[in-house]
mmCIF file of C-alpha atoms in Angstrom:
data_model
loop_
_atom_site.group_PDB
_atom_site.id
_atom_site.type_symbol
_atom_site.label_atom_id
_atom_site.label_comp_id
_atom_site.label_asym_id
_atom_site.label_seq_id
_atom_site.Cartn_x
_atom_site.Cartn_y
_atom_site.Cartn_z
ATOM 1 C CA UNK A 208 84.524 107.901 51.727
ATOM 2 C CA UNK A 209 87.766 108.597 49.671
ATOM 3 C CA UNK A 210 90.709 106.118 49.231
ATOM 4 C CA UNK A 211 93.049 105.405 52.041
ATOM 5 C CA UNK A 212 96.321 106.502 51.360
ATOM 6 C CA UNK A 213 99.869 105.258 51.840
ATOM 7 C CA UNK A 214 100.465 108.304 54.216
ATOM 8 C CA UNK A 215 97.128 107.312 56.102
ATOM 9 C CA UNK A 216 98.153 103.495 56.867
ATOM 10 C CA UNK A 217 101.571 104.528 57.409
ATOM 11 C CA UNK A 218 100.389 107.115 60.058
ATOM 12 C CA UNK A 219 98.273 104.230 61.240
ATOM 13 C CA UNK A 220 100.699 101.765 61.514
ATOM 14 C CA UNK A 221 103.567 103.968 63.317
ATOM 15 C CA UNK A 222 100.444 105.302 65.727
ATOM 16 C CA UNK A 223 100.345 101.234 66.950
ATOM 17 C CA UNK A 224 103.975 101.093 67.045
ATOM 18 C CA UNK A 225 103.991 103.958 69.870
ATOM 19 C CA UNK A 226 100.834 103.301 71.225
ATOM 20 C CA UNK A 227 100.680 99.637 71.410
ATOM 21 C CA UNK A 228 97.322 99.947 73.674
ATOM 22 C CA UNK A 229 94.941 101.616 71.511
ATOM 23 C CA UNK A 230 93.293 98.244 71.233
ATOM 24 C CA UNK A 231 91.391 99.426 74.451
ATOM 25 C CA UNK A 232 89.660 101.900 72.380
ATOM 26 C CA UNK A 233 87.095 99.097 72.356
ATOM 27 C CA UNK A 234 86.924 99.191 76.187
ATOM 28 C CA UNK A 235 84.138 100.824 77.924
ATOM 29 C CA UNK A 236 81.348 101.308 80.663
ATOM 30 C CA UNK A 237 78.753 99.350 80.450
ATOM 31 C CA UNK A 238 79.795 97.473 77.548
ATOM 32 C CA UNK A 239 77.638 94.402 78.450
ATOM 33 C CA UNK A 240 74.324 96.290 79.125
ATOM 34 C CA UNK A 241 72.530 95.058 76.072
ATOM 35 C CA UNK A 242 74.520 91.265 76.283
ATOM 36 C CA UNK A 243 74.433 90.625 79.720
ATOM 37 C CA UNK A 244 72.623 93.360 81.538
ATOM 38 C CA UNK A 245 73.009 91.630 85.164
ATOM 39 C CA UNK A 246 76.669 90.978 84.719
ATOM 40 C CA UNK A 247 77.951 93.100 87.306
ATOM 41 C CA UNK A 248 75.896 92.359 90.208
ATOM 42 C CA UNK A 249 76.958 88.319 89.490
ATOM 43 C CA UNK A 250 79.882 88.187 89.691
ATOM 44 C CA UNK A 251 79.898 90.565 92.679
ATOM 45 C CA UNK A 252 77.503 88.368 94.466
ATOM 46 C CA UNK A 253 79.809 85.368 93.176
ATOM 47 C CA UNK A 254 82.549 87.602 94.706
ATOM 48 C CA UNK A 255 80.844 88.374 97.866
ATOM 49 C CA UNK A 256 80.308 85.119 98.681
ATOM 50 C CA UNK A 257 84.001 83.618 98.315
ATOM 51 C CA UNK A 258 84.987 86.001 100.395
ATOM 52 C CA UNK A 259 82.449 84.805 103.054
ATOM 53 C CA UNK A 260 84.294 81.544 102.555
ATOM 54 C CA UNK A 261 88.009 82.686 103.088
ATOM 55 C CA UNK A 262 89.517 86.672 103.056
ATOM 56 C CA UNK A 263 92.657 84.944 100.976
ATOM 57 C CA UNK A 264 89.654 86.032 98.178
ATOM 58 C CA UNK A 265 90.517 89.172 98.692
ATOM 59 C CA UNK A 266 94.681 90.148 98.028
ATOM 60 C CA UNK A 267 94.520 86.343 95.734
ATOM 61 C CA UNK A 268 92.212 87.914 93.309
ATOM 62 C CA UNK A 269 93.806 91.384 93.131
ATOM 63 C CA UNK A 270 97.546 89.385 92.924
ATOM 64 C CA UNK A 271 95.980 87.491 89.694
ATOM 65 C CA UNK A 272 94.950 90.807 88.012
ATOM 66 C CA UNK A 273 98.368 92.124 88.086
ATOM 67 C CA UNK A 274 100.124 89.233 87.393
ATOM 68 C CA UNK A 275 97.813 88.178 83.804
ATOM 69 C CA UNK A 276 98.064 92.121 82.787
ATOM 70 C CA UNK A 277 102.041 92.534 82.929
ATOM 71 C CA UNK A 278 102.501 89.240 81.064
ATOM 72 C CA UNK A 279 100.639 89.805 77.682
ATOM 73 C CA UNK A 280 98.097 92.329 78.625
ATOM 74 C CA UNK A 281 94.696 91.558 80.662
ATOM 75 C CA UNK A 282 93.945 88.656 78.699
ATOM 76 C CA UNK A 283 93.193 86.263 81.547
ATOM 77 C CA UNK A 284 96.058 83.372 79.868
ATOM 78 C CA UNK A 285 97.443 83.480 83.300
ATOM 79 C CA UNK A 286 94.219 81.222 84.316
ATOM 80 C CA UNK A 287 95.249 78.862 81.403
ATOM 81 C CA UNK A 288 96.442 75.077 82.887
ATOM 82 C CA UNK A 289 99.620 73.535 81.257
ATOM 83 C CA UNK A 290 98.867 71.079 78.596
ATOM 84 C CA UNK A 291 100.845 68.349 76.616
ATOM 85 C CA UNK A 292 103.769 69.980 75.985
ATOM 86 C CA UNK A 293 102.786 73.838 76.386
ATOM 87 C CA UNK A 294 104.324 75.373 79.861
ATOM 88 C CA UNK A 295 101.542 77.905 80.530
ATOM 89 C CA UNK A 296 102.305 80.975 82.174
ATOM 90 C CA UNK A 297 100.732 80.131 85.737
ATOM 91 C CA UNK A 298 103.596 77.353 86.098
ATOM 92 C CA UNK A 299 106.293 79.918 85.745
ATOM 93 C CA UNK A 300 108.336 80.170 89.256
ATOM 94 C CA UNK A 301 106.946 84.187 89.392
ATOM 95 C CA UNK A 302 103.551 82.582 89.345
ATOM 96 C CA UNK A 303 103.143 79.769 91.664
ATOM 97 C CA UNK A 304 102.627 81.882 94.956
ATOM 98 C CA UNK A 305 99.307 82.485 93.271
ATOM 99 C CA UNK A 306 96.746 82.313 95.456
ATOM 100 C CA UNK A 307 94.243 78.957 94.596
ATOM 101 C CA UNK A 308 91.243 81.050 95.302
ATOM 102 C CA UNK A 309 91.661 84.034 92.738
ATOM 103 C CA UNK A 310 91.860 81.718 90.320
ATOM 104 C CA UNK A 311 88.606 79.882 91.897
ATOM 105 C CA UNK A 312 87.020 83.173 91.781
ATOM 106 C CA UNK A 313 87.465 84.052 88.733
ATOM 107 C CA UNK A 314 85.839 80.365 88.004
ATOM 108 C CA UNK A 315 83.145 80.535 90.152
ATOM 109 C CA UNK A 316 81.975 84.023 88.384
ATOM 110 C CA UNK A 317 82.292 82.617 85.468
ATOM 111 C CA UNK A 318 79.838 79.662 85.753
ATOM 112 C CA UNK A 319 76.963 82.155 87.797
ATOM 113 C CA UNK A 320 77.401 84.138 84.391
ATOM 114 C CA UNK A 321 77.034 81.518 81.609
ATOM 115 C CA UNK A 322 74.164 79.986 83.685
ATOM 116 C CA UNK A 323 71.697 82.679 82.601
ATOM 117 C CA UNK A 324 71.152 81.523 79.384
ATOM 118 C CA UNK A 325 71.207 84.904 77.686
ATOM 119 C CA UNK A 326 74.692 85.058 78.476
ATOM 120 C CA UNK A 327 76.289 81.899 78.440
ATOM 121 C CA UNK A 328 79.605 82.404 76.222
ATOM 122 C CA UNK A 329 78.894 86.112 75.695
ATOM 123 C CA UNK A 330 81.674 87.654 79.091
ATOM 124 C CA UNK A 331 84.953 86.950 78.610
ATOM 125 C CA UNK A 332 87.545 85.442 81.705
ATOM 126 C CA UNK A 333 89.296 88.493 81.455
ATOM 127 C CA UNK A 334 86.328 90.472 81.526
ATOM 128 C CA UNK A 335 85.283 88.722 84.662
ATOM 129 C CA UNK A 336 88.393 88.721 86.512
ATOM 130 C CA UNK A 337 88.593 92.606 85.913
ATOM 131 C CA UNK A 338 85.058 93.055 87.579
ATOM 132 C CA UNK A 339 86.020 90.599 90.368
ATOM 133 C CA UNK A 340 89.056 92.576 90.864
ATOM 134 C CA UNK A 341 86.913 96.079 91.186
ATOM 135 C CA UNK A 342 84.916 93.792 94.059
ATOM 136 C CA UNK A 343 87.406 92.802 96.309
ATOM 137 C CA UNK A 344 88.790 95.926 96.518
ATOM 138 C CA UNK A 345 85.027 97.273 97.374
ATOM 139 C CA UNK A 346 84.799 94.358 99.553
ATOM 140 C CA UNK A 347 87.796 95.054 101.593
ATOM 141 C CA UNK A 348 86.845 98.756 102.446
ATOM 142 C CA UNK A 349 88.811 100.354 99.612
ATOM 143 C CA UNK A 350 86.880 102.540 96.959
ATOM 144 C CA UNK A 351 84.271 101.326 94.497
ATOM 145 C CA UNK A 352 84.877 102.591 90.788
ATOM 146 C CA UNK A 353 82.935 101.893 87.497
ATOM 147 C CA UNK A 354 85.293 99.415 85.115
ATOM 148 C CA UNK A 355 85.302 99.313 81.698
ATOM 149 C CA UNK A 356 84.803 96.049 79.981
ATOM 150 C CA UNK A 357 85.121 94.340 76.191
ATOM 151 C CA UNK A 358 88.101 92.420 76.664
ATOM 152 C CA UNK A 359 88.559 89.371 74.518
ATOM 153 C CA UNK A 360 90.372 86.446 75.904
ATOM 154 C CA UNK A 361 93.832 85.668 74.667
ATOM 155 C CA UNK A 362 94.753 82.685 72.580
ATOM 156 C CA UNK A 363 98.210 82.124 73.977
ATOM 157 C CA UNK A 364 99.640 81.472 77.232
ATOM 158 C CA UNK A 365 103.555 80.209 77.821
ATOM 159 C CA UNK A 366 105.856 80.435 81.036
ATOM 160 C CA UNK A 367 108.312 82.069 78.690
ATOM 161 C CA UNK A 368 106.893 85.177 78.367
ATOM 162 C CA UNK A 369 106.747 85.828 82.092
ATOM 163 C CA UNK A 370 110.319 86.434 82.441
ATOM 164 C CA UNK A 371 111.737 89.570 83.404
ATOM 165 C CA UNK A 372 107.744 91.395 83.084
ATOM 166 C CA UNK A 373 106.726 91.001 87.058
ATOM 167 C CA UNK A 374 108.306 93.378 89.619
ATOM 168 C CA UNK A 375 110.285 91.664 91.867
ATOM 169 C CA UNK A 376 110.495 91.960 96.188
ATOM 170 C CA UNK A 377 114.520 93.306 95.841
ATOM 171 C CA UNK A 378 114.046 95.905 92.749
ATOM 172 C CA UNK A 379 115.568 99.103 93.010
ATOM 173 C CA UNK A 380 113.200 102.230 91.707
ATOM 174 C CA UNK A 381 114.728 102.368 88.638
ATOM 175 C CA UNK A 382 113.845 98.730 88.188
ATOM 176 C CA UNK A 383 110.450 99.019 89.456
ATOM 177 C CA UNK A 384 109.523 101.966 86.920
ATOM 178 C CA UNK A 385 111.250 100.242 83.964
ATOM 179 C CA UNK A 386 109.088 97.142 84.222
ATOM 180 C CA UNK A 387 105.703 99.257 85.109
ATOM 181 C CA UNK A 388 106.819 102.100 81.891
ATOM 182 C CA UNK A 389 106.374 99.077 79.227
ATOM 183 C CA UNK A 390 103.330 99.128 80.461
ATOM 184 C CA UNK A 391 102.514 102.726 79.756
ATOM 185 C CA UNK A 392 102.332 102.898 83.435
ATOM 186 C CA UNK A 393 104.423 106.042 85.549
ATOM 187 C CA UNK A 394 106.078 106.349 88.311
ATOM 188 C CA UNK A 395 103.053 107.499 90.282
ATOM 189 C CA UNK A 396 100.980 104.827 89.015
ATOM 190 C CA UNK A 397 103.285 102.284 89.812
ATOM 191 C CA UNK A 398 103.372 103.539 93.725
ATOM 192 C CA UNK A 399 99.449 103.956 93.475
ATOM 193 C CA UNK A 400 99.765 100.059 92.388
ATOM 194 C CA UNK A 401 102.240 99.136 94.998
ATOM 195 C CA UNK A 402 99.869 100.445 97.529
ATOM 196 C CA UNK A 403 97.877 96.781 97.303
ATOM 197 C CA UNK A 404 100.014 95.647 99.534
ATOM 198 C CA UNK A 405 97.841 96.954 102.011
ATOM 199 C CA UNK A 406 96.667 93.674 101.565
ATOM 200 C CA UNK A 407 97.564 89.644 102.114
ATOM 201 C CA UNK A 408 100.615 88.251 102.656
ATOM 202 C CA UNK A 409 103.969 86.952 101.456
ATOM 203 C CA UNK A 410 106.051 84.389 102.460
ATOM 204 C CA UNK A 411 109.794 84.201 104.105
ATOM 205 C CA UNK A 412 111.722 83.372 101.574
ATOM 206 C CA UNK A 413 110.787 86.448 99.798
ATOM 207 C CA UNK A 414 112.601 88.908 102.603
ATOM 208 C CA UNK A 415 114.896 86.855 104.614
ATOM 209 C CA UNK A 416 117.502 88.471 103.140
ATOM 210 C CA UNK A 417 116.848 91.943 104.496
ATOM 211 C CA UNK A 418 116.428 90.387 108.396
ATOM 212 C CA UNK A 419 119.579 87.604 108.254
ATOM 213 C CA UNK A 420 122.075 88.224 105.397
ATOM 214 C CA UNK A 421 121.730 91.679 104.142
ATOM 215 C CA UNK A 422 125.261 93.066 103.334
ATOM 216 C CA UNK A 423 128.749 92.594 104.936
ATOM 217 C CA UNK A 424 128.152 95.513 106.852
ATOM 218 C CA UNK A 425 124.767 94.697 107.616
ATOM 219 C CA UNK A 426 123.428 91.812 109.375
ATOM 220 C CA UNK A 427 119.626 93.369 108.851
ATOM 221 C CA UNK A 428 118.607 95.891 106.041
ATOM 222 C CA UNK A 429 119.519 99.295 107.861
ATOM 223 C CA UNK A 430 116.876 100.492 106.581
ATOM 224 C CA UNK A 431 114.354 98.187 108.788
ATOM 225 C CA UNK A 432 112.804 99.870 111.342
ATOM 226 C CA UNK A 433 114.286 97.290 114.399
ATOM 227 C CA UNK A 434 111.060 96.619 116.127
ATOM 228 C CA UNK A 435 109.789 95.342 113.055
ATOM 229 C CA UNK A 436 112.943 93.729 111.978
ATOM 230 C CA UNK A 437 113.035 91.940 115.643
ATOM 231 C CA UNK A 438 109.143 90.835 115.078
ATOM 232 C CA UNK A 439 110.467 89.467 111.179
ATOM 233 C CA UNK A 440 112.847 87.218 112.735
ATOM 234 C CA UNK A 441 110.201 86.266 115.496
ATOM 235 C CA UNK A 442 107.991 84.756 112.787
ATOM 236 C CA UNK A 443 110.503 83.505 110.277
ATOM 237 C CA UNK A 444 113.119 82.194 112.069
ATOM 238 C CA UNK A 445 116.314 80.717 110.385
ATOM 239 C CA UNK A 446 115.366 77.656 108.416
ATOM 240 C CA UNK A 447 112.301 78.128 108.747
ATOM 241 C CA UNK A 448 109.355 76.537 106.263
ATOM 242 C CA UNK A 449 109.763 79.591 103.362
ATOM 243 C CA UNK A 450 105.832 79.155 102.952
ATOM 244 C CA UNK A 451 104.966 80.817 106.486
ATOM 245 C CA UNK A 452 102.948 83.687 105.275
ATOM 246 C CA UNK A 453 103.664 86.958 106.607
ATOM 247 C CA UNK A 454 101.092 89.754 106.533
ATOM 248 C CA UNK A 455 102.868 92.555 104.056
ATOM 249 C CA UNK A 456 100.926 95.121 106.115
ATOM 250 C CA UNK A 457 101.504 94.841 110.147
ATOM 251 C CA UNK A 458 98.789 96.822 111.366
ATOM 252 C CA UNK A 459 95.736 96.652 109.203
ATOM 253 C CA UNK A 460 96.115 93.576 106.530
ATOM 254 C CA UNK A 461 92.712 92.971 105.915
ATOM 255 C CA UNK A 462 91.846 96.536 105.225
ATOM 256 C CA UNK A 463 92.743 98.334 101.912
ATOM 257 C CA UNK A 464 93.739 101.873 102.723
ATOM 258 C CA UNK A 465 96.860 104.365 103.282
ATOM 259 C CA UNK A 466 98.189 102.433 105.804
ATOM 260 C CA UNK A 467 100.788 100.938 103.625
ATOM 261 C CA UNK A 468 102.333 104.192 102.861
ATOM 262 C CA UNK A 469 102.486 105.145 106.905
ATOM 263 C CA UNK A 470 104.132 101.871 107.416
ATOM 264 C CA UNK A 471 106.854 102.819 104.785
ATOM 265 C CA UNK A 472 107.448 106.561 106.485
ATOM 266 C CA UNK A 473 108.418 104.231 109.837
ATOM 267 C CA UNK A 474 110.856 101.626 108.167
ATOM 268 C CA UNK A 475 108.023 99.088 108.151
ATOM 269 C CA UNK A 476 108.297 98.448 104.187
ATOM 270 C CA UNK A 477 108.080 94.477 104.185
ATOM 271 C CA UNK A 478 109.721 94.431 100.759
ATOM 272 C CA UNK A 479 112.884 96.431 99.530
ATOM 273 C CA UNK A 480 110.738 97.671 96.581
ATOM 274 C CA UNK A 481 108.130 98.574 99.414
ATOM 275 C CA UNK A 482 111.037 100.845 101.386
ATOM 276 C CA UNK A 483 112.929 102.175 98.804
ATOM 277 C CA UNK A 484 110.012 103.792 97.733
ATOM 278 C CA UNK A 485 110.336 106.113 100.894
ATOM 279 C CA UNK A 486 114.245 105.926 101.141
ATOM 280 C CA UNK A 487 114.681 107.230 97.379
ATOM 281 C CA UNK A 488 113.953 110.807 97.072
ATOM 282 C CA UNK A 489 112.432 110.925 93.775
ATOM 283 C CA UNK A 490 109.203 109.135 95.023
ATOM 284 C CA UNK A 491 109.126 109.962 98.745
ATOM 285 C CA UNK A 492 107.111 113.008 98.307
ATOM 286 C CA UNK A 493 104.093 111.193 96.985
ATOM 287 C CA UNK A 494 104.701 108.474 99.500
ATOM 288 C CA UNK A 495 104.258 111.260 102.457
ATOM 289 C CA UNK A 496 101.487 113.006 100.291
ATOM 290 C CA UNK A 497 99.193 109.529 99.890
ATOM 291 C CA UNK A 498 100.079 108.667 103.795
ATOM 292 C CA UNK A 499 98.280 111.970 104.833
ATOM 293 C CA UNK A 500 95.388 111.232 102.180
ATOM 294 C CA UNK A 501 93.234 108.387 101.655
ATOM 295 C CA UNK A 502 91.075 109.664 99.064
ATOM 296 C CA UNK A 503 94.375 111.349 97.035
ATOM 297 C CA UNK A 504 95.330 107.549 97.470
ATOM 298 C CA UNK A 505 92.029 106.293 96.138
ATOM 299 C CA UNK A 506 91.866 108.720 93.464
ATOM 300 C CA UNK A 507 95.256 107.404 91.818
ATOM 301 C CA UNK A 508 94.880 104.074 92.528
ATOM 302 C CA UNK A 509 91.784 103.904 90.443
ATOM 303 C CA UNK A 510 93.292 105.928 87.775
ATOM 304 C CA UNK A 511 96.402 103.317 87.613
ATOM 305 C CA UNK A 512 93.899 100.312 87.613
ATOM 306 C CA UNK A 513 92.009 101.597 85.255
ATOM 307 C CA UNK A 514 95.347 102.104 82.816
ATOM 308 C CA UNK A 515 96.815 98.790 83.635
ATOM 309 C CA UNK A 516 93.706 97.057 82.572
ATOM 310 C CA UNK A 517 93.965 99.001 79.262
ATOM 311 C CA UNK A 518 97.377 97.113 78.740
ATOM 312 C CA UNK A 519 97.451 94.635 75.672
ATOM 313 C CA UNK A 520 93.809 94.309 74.926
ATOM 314 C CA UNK A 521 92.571 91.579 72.313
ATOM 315 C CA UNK A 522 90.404 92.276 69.502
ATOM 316 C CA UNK A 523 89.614 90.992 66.303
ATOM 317 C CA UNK A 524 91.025 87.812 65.217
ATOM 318 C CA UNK A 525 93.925 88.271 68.708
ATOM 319 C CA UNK A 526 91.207 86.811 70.990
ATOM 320 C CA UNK A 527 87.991 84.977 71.609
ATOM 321 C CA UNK A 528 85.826 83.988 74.403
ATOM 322 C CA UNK A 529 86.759 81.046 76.282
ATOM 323 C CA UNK A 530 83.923 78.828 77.792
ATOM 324 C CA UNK A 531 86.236 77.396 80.477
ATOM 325 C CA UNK A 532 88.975 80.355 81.856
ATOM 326 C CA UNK A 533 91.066 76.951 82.461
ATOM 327 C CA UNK A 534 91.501 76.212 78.496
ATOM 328 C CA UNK A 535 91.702 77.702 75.513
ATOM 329 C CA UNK A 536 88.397 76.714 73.223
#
């Protein structure tokens, strides 16, 4: 091999700077087939049988895997616990509607795993809470899809870093594809994305202000459809406990499909950033196309779950493994 040159490590260098995710080069299929060859079917039994236990499994699991990837990468420091005098990022306000049980699952995996003794300490938490993630989705009737793995756990986790990186329930478009582009994510992946709210619930506080207070024109967000709106108020009346959960999709919440993107072509968008992605022209086209086709839906939602869980991958020195998801080593 010759020398490396200035001009080579420069070339490097500025390739990082605009591609910040090449770390999941290391990422593939597989990956733990001569570790941990029975990893997969583990934590899917793990998986399989928390959901026997209690469906919130299901949309708490998926929630966690977006919220640790758009803080940091998918590093899994959203499982971290607060310590001493470090805030982790799971007691940031955006985080503590986080289910109990993804975070359980993610546990539970892990100990099945490091019981075999051939791979105790060898599958990282992020790792784990990928392949959960892939499950649920399976488990909950939406497509199954080969994830790639060899993800290193992250060393850091502060409720700083969370603010202004999760989408929020009022966002505008613009807002919603700024926050998923520093991501590397587009504006089609970030609708495939928003599509999980086929699943689980939310709670009042998070939409009262489309059904009570909306504008000064507007008593209820116009663009509510008003049997829904009506049914809203039913079920979180004024002053109201702000932890009722409300399923985000009306007809089939259990279920992952296109039903979410029907619900949005009839004003039944729980979320402003759910409706406006019908209301705004520039992405109402692919809400109408995915609403007419599961598998077109399928097909792009694997694609964007696949990219997010590209985003900020350790390597190297950046990350380790932990042996409890809960703590750093």
């Amino acid at each position: 091999m010759g020398r490396v040159t200035l001009i080579q490590v420069l070339a490097l260098i500025s390739l990082l700077i605009i591609f910040p995710n090449l770390a999941f080069a290391q990422l593939k299929q597989n990956y733990y087939s001569n570790i941990c060859p029975n990893v997969e079917t583990i934590v899917r039994n793990t998986v399989k049988a928390k959901v026997q236990q209690t469906f919130v499994t299901i949309p708490g699991t998926l929630r966690l895997f977006f919220h640790d990837c758009f803080v940091q990468g998918c590093d899994a420091s959203v499982m971290i616990a607060s310590r001493g005098s470090n805030t982790a990022e799971k007691d940031h306000q955006d985080n503590l509607s986080l289910a109990g049980d993804g975070f359980d699952t993610v546990i539970k995996a892990k100990a099945a795993v490091d019981a075999v003794p051939s791979c105790r300490n060898k599958v990282s938490c992020a790792d784990i809470l990928t392949m959960a993630t892939r499950d649920v989705v399976m488990l909950a009737g939406g497509p199954s899809y080969a994830v790639e793995l060899g993800r290193l756990d992250g060393l850091s986790s502060k409720a700083a870093n969370v603010n202004g990186k999760l989408p929020k329930p009022n966002m505008s478009l613009d807002q919603l594809n700024a926050i998923f582009a520093a991501n590397g994510l587009t504006q089609a992946d970030m609708i495939a994305l928003s599509g999980a709210h086929t699943l689980g619930f939310s709670h009042c506080n998070q939409f009262t202000n489309r059904i009570y207070n909306f504008s000064k024109q507007n008593q209820v967000d116009p663009t509510l459809n008003k049997t829904y709106a009506a049914q809203l108020q039913q079920q979180c009346p004024k002053n109201v406990d702000p932890r009722i959960a409300i399923n985000m999709d009306p007809n089939t919440p259990r279920t992952f499909d296109n039903v979410y993107f029907k619900n949005l072509q009839q004003g039944k968008g729980l979320f402003t950033s759910d409706q406006v992605l019908f209301t705004d022209s520039r992405s109402k086209q692919t809400v109408n196309s995915w609403a007419s086709s599961p598998q077109a839906f399928n097909n792009a939602f694997v694609a964007a779950m696949t990219k997010l869980g590209r985003v900020g991958v350790k390597k190297g020195q950046n990350g380790n493994i932990r042996r409890d998801c809960s703590a750093f080593n």
